[in-house]
PDB file of C-alpha atoms in Angstrom:
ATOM      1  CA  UNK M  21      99.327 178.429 160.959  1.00  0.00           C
ATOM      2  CA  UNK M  22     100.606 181.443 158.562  1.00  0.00           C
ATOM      3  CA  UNK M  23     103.521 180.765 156.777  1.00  0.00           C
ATOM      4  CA  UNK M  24     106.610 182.133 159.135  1.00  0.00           C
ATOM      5  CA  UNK M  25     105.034 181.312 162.129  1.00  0.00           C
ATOM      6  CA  UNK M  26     106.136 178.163 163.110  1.00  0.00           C
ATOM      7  CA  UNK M  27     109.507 179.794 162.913  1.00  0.00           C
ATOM      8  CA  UNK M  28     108.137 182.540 165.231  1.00  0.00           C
ATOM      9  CA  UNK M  29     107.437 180.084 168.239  1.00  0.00           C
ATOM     10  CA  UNK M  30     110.794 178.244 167.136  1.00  0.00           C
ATOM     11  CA  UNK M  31     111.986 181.358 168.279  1.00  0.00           C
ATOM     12  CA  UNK M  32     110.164 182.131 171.602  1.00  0.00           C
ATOM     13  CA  UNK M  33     111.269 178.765 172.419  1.00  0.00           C
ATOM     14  CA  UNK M  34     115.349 179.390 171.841  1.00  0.00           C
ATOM     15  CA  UNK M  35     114.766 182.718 174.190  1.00  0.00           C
ATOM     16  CA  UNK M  36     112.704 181.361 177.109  1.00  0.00           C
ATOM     17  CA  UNK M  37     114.112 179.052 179.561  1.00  0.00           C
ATOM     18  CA  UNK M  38     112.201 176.188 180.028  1.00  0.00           C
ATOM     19  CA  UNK M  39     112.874 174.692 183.313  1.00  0.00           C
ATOM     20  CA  UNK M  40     112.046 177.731 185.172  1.00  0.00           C
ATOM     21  CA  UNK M  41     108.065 176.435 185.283  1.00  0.00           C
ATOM     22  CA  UNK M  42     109.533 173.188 186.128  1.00  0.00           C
ATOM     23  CA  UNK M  43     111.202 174.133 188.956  1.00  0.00           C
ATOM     24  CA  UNK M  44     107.892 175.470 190.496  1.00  0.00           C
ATOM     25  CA  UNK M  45     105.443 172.164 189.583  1.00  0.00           C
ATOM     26  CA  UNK M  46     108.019 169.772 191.279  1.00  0.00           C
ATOM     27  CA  UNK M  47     107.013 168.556 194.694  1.00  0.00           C
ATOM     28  CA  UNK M  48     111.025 167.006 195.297  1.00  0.00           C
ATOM     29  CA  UNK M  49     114.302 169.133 195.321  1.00  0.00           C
ATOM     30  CA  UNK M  50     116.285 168.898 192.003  1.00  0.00           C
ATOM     31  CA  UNK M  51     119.573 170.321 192.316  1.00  0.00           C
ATOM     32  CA  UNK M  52     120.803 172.739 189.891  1.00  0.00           C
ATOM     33  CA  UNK M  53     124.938 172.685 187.932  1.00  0.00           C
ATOM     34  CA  UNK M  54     124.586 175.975 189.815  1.00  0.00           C
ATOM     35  CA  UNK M  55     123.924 174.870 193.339  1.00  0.00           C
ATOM     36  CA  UNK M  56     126.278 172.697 192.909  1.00  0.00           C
ATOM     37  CA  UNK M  57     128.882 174.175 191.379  1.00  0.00           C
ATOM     38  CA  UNK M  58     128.570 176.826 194.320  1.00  0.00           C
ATOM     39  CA  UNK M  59     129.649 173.955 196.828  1.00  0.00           C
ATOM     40  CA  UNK M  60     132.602 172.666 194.605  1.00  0.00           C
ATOM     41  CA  UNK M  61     130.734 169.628 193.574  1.00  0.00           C
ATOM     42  CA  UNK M  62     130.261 167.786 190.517  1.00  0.00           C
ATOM     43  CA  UNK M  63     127.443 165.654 189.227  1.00  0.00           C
ATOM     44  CA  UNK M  64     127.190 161.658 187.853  1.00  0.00           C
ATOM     45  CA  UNK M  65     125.378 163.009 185.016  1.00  0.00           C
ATOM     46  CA  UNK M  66     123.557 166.071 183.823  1.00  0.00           C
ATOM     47  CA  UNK M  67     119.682 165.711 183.494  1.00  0.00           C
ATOM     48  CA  UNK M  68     118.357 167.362 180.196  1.00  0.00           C
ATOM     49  CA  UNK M  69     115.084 168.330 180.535  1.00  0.00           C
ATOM     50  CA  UNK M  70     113.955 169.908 176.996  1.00  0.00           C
ATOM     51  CA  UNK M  71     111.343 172.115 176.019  1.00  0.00           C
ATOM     52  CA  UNK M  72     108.362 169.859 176.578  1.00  0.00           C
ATOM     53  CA  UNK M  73     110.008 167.972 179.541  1.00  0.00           C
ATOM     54  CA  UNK M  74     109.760 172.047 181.177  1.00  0.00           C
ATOM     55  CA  UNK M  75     106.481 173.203 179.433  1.00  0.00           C
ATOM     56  CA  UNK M  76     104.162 170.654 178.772  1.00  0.00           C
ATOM     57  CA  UNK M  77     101.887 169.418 181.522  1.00  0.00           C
ATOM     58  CA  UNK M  78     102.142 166.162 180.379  1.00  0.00           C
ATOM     59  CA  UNK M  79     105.771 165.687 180.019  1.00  0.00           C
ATOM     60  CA  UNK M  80     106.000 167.384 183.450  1.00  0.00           C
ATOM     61  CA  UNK M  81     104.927 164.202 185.202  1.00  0.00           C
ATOM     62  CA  UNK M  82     108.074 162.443 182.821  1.00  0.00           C
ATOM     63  CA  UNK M  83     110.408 164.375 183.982  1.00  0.00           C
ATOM     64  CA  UNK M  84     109.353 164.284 187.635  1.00  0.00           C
ATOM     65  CA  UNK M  85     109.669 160.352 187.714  1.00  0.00           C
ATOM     66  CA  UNK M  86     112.943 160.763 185.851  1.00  0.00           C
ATOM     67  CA  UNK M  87     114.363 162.543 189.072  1.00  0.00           C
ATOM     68  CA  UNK M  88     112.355 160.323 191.116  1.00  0.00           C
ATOM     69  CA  UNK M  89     114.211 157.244 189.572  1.00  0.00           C
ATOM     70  CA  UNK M  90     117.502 159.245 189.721  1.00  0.00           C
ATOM     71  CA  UNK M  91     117.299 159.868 193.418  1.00  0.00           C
ATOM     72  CA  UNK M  92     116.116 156.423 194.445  1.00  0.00           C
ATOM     73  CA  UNK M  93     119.244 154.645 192.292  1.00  0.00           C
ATOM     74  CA  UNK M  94     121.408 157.449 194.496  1.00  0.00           C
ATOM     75  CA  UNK M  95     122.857 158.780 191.214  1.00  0.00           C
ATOM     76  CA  UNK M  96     124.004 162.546 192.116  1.00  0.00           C
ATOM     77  CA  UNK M  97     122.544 164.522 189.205  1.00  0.00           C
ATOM     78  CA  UNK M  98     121.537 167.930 188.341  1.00  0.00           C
ATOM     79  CA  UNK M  99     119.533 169.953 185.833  1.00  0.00           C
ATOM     80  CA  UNK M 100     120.789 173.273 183.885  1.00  0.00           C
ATOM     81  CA  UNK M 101     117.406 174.703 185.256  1.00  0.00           C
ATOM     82  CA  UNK M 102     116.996 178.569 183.974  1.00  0.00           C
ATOM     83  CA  UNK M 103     120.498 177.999 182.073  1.00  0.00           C
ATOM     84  CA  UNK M 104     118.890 175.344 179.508  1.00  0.00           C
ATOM     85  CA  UNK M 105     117.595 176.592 175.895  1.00  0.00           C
ATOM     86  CA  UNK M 106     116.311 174.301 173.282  1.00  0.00           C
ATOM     87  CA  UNK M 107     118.770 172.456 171.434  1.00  0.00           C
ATOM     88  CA  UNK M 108     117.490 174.126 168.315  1.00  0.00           C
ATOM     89  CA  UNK M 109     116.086 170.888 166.894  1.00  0.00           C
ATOM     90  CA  UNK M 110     112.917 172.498 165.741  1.00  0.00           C
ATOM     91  CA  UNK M 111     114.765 175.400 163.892  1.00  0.00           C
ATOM     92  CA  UNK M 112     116.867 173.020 162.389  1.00  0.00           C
ATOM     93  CA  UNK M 113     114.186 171.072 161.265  1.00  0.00           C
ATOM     94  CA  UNK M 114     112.529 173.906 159.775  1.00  0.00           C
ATOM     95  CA  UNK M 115     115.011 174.937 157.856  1.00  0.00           C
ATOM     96  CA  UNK M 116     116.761 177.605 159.829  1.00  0.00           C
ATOM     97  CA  UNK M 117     120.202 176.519 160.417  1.00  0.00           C
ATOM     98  CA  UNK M 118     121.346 180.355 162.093  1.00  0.00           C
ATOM     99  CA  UNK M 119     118.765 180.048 164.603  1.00  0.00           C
ATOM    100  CA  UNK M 120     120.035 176.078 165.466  1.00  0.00           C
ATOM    101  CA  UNK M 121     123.775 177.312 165.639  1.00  0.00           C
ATOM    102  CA  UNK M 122     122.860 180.203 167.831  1.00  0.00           C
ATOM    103  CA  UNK M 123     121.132 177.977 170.231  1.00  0.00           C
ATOM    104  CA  UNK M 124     123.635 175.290 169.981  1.00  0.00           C
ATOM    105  CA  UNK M 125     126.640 177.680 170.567  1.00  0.00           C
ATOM    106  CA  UNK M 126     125.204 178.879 173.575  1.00  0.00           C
ATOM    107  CA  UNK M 127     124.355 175.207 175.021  1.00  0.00           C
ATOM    108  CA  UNK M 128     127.861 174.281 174.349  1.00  0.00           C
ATOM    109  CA  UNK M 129     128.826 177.276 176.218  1.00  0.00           C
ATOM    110  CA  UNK M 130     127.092 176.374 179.181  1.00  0.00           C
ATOM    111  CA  UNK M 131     128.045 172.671 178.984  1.00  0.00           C
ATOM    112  CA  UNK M 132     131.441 173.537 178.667  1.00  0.00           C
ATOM    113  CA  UNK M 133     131.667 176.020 181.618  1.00  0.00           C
ATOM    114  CA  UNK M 134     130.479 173.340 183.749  1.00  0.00           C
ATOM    115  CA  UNK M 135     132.680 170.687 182.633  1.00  0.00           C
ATOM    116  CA  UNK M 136     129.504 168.845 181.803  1.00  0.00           C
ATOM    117  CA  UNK M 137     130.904 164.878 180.254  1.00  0.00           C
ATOM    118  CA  UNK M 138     127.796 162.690 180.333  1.00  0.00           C
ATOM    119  CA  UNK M 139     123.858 163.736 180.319  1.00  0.00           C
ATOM    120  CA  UNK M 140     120.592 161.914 180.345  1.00  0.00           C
ATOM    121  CA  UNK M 141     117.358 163.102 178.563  1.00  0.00           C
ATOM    122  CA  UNK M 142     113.880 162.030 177.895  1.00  0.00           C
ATOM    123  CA  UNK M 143     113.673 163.345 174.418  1.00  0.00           C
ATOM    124  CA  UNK M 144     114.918 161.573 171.617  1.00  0.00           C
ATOM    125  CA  UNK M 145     115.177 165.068 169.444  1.00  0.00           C
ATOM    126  CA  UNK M 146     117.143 166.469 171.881  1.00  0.00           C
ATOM    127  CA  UNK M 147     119.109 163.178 172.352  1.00  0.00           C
ATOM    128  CA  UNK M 148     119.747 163.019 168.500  1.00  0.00           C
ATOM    129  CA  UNK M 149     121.062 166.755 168.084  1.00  0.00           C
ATOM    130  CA  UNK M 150     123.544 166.543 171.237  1.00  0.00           C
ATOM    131  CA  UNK M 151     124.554 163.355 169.816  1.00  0.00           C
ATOM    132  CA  UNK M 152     124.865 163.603 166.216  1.00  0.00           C
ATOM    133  CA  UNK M 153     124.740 167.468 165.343  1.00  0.00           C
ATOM    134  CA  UNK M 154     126.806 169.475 168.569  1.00  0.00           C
ATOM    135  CA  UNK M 155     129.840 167.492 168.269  1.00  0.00           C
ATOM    136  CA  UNK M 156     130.268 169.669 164.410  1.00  0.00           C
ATOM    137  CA  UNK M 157     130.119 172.590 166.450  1.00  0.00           C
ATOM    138  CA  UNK M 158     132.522 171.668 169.086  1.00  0.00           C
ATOM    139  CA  UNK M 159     130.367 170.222 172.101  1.00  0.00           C
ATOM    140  CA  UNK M 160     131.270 166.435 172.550  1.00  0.00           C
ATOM    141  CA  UNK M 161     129.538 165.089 175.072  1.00  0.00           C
ATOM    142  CA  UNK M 162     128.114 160.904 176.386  1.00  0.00           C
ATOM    143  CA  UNK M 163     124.631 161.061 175.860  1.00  0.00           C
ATOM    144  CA  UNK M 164     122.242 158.670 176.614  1.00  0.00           C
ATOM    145  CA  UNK M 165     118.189 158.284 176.285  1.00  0.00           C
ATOM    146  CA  UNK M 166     116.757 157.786 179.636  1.00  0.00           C
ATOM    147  CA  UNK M 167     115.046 154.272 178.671  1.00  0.00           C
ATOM    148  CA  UNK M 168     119.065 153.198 178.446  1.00  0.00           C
ATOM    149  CA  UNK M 169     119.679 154.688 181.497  1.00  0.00           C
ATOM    150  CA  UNK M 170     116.996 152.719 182.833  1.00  0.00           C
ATOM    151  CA  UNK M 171     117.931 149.091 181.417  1.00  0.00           C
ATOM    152  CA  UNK M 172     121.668 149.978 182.837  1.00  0.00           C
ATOM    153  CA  UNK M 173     119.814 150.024 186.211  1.00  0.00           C
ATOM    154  CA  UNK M 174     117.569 147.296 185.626  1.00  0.00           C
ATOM    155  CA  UNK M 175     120.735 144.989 184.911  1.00  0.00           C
ATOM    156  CA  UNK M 176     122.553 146.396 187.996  1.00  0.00           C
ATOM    157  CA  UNK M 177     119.778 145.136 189.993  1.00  0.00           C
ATOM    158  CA  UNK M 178     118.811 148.824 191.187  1.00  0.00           C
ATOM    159  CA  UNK M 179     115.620 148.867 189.524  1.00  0.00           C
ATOM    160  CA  UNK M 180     113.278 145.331 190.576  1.00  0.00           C
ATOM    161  CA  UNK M 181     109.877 146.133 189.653  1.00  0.00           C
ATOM    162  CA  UNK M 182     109.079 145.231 192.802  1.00  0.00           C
ATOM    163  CA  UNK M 183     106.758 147.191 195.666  1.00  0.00           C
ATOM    164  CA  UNK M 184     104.448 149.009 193.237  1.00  0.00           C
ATOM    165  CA  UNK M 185     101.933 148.818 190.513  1.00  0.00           C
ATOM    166  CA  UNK M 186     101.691 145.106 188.679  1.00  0.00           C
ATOM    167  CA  UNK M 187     101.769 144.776 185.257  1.00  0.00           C
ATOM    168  CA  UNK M 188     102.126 141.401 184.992  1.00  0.00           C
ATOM    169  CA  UNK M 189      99.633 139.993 182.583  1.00  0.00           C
ATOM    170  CA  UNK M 190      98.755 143.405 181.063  1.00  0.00           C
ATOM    171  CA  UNK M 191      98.918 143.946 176.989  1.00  0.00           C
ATOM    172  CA  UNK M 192     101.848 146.208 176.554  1.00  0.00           C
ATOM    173  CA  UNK M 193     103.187 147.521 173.214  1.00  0.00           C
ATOM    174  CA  UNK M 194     106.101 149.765 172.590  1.00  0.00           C
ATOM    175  CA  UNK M 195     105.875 152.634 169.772  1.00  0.00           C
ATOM    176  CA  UNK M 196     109.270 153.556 168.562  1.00  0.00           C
ATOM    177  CA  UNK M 197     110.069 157.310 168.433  1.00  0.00           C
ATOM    178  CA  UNK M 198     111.936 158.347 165.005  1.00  0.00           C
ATOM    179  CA  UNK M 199     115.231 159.860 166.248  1.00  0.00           C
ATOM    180  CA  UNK M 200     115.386 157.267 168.813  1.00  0.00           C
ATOM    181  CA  UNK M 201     114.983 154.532 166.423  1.00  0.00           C
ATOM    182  CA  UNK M 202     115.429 154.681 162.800  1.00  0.00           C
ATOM    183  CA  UNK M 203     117.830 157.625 163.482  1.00  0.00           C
ATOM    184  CA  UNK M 204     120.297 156.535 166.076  1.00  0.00           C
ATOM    185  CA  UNK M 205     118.879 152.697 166.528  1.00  0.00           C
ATOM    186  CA  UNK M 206     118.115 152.144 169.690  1.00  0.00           C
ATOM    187  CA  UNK M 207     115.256 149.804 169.070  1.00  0.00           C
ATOM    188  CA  UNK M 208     116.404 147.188 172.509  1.00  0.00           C
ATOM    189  CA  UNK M 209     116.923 149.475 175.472  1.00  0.00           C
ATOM    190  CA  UNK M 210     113.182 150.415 175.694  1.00  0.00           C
ATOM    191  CA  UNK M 211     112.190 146.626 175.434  1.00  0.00           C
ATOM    192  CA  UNK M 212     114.590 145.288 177.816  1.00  0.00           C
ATOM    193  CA  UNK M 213     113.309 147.974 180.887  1.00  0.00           C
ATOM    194  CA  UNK M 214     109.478 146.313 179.660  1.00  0.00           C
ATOM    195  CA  UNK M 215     110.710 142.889 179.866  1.00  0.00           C
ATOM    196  CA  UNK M 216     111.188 143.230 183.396  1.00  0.00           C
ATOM    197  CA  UNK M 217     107.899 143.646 183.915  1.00  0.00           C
ATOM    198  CA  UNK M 218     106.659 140.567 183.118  1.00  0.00           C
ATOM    199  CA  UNK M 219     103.739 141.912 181.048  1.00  0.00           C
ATOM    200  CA  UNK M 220     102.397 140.599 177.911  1.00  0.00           C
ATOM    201  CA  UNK M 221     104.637 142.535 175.434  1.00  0.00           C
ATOM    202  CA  UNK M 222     102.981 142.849 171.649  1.00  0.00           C
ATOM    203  CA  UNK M 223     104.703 144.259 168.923  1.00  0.00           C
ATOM    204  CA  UNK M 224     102.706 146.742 166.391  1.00  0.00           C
ATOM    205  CA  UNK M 225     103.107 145.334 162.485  1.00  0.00           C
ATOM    206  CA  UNK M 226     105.297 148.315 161.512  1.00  0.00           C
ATOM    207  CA  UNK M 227     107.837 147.982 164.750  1.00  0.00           C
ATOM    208  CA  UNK M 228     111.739 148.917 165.430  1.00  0.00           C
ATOM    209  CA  UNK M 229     113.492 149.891 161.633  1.00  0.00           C
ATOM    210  CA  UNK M 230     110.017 150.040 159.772  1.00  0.00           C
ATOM    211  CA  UNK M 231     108.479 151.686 162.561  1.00  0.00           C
ATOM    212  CA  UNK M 232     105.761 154.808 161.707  1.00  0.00           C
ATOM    213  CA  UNK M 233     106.070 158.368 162.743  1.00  0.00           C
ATOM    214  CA  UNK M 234     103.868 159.381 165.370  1.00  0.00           C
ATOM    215  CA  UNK M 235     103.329 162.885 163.151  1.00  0.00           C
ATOM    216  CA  UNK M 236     105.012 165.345 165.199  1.00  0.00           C
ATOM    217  CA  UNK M 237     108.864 165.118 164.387  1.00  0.00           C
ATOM    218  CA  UNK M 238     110.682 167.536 161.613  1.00  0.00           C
ATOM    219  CA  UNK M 239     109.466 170.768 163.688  1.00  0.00           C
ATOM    220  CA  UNK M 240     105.538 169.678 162.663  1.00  0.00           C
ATOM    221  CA  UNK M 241     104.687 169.501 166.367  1.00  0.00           C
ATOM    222  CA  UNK M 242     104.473 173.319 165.549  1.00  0.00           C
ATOM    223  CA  UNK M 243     101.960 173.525 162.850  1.00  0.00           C
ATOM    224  CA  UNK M 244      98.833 172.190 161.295  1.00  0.00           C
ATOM    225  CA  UNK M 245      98.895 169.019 159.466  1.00  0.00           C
ATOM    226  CA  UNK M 246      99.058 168.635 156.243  1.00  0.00           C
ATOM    227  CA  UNK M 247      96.182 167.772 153.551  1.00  0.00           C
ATOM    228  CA  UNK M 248      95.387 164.198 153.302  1.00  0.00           C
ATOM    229  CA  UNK M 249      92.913 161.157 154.258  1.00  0.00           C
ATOM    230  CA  UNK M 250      94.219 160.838 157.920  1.00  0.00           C
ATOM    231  CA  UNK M 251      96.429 162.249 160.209  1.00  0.00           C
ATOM    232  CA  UNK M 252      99.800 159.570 161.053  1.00  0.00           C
ATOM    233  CA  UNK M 253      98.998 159.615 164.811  1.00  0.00           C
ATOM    234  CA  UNK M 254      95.243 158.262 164.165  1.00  0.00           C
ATOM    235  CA  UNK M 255      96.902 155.245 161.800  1.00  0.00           C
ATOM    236  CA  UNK M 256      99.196 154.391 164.356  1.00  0.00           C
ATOM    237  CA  UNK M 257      96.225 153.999 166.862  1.00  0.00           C
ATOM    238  CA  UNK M 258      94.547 152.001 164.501  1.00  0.00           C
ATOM    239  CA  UNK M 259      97.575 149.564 164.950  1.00  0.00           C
ATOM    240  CA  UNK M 260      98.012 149.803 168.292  1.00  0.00           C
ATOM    241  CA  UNK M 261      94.124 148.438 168.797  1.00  0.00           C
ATOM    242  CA  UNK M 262      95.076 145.639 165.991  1.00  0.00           C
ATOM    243  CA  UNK M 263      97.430 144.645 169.085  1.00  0.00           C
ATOM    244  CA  UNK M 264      94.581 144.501 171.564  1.00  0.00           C
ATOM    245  CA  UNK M 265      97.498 146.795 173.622  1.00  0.00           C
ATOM    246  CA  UNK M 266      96.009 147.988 177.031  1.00  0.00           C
ATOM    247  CA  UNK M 267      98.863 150.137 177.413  1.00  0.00           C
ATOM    248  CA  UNK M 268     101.277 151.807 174.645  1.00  0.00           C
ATOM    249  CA  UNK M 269     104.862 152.884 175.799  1.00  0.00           C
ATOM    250  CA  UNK M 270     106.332 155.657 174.512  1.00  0.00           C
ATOM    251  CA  UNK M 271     109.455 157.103 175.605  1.00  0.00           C
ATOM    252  CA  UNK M 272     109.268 160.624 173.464  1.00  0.00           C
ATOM    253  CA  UNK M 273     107.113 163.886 174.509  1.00  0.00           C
ATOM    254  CA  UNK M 274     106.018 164.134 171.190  1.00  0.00           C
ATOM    255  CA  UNK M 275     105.146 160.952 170.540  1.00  0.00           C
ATOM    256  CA  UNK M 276     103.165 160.752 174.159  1.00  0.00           C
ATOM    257  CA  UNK M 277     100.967 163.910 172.490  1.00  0.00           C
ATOM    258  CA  UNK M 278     100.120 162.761 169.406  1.00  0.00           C
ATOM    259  CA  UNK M 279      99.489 159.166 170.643  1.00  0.00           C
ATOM    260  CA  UNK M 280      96.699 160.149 173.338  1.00  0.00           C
ATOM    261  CA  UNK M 281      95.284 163.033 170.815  1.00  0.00           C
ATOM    262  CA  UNK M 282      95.314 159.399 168.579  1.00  0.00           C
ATOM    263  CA  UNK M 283      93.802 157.748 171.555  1.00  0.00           C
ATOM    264  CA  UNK M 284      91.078 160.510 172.082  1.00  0.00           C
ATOM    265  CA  UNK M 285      90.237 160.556 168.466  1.00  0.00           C
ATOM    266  CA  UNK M 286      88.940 157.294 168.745  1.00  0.00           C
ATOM    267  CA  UNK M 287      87.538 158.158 172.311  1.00  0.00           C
ATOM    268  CA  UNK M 288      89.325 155.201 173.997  1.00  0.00           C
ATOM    269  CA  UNK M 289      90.819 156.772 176.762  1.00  0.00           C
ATOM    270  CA  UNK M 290      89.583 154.383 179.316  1.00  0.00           C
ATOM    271  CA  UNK M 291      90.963 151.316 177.496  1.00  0.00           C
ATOM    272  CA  UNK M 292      94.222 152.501 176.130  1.00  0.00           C
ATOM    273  CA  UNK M 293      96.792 154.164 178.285  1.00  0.00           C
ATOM    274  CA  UNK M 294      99.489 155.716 177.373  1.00  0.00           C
ATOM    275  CA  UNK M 295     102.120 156.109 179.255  1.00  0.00           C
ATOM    276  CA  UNK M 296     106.172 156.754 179.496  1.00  0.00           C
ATOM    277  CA  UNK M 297     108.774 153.975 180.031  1.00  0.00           C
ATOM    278  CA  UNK M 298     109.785 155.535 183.085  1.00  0.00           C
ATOM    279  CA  UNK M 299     106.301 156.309 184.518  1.00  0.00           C
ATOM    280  CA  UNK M 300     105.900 152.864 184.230  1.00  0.00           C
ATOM    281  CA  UNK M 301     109.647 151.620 185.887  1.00  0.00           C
ATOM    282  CA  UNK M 302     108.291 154.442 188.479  1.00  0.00           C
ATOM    283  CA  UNK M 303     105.128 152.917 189.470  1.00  0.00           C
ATOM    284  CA  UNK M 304     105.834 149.234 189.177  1.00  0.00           C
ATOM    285  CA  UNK M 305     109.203 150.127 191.675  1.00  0.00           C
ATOM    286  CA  UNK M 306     106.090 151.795 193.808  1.00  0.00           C
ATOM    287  CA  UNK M 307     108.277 155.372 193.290  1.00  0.00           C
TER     288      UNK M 307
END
């Protein structure tokens, strides 16, 4: 990619609102702040969908279990829908701090309007700048990863793991994303919603604190990689096979990418799944 031009589609995605495509792929209602602002109502949380949550095919079927899990717990939620902008994590990242404070500003400014207090997302980079980086700017907000959200219902007894898919038995490992992680340290929450599952959980050898990038975080999702022997998400791979893993649980968009382009290098698609924490709290609650 020419130099400049990661900062280009940094741009396009700032000015494009993502969950307008979502809207259209999703086979269930999701309410919107507006709808329900309209009727004088106020949701339990605020779903944050992201860039890739909206976009990506991929992380489309994420987000749809997301609501899926939301609706079946009874938690009233709603998205932004065409009122969400990227968080402005990958122009931060990049180095251009304007473009991040522009799209923060106007976030905040749509939080605010709605009174928004607590919010739920699937992506730890959008999790991490809400968290750590609005609150400089004047958006404080409770914000939690939706793998917490998910243990929180586990322990309430609203989510069983009963009346779906088994797992019991299967090879499971967990590959911790970066800002989820080593950034903000949420290393248990993700473990806790496997443990219910009563699968045969493996940990990788670099796991939790000295976990290892799946490649894509720091706004590189956006551009080539860089010289060297191997790309980080075909290591990782390596690892997860020293684990004998039949599935590897991610719980980033990111991370879900560059592990099954990992996967794919190696051509093991049909013996290594990869698949989100709450695909898998979906199917094994048969959602």
């Amino acid at each position: 990619m020419p130099p400049g031009s990661i900062l280009k589609v940094i741009v396009l995605i700032g000015v494009n609102k993502p969950t307008i495509k979502l809207k259209k792929t999703m086979d269930i209602h999701v309410p919107t702040m507006a709808e329900l602002s309209a009727k004088g109502e106020i949701p339990d949380i605020l779903f944050w969908v992201g860039c890739m949550g909206s976009y990506d095919e991929r992380a489309q079927k994420i987000t749809k279990d997301i609501c899926k899990i939301l609706q079946y717990v009874g938690l009233k939620y709603a998205i932004l829908g065409e009122e969400e902008s990227c968080t402005g994590d990958p122009a931060k990242r990049a180095g251009n701090e304007f473009l991040f404070q522009m799209q923060a500003m106007a976030n905040i400014q749509v939080l605010d309007g709605y009174q928004i207090k607590k919010i739920v997302t699937a992506c730890p980079h959008c999790f991490n700048t809400i968290k750590n980086e609005y609150p400089e700017l004047g958006g404080h907000y409770t914000i939690i990863h939706h793998t917490q959200l998910i243990q929180d219902l586990i322990n309430e007894g609203k989510l069983k793991a009963e009346g779906g898919e088994s797992f019991k038995g299967k090879r499971i490992t967990f590959h911790d994303p970066c800002y989820l992680g080593r950034a903000n340290r949420v290393y248990e929450a993700p473990r806790k919603a496997l443990e219910a599952l009563d699968a045969d959980l493996t940990e990788m050898r670099r796991c939790k604190s000295n976990g290892l990038c799946c490649g894509a975080g720091g706004a590189q999702m956006f551009k080539e990689p860089e010289k060297g022997k191997k790309d980080i998400n075909v290591e990782r791979i390596e690892e997860v096979m020293e684990t004998g893993a039949q599935v590897v649980a991610a719980s980033c968009p990111f991370c879900m990418t560059m592990l099954r382009d990992g996967v794919k290098h190696f051509n093991k698609e049909r013996e290594i799944d990869v698949l989100d924490i709450a695909e898998i709290t979906a199917r094994a609650n048969g959602l």
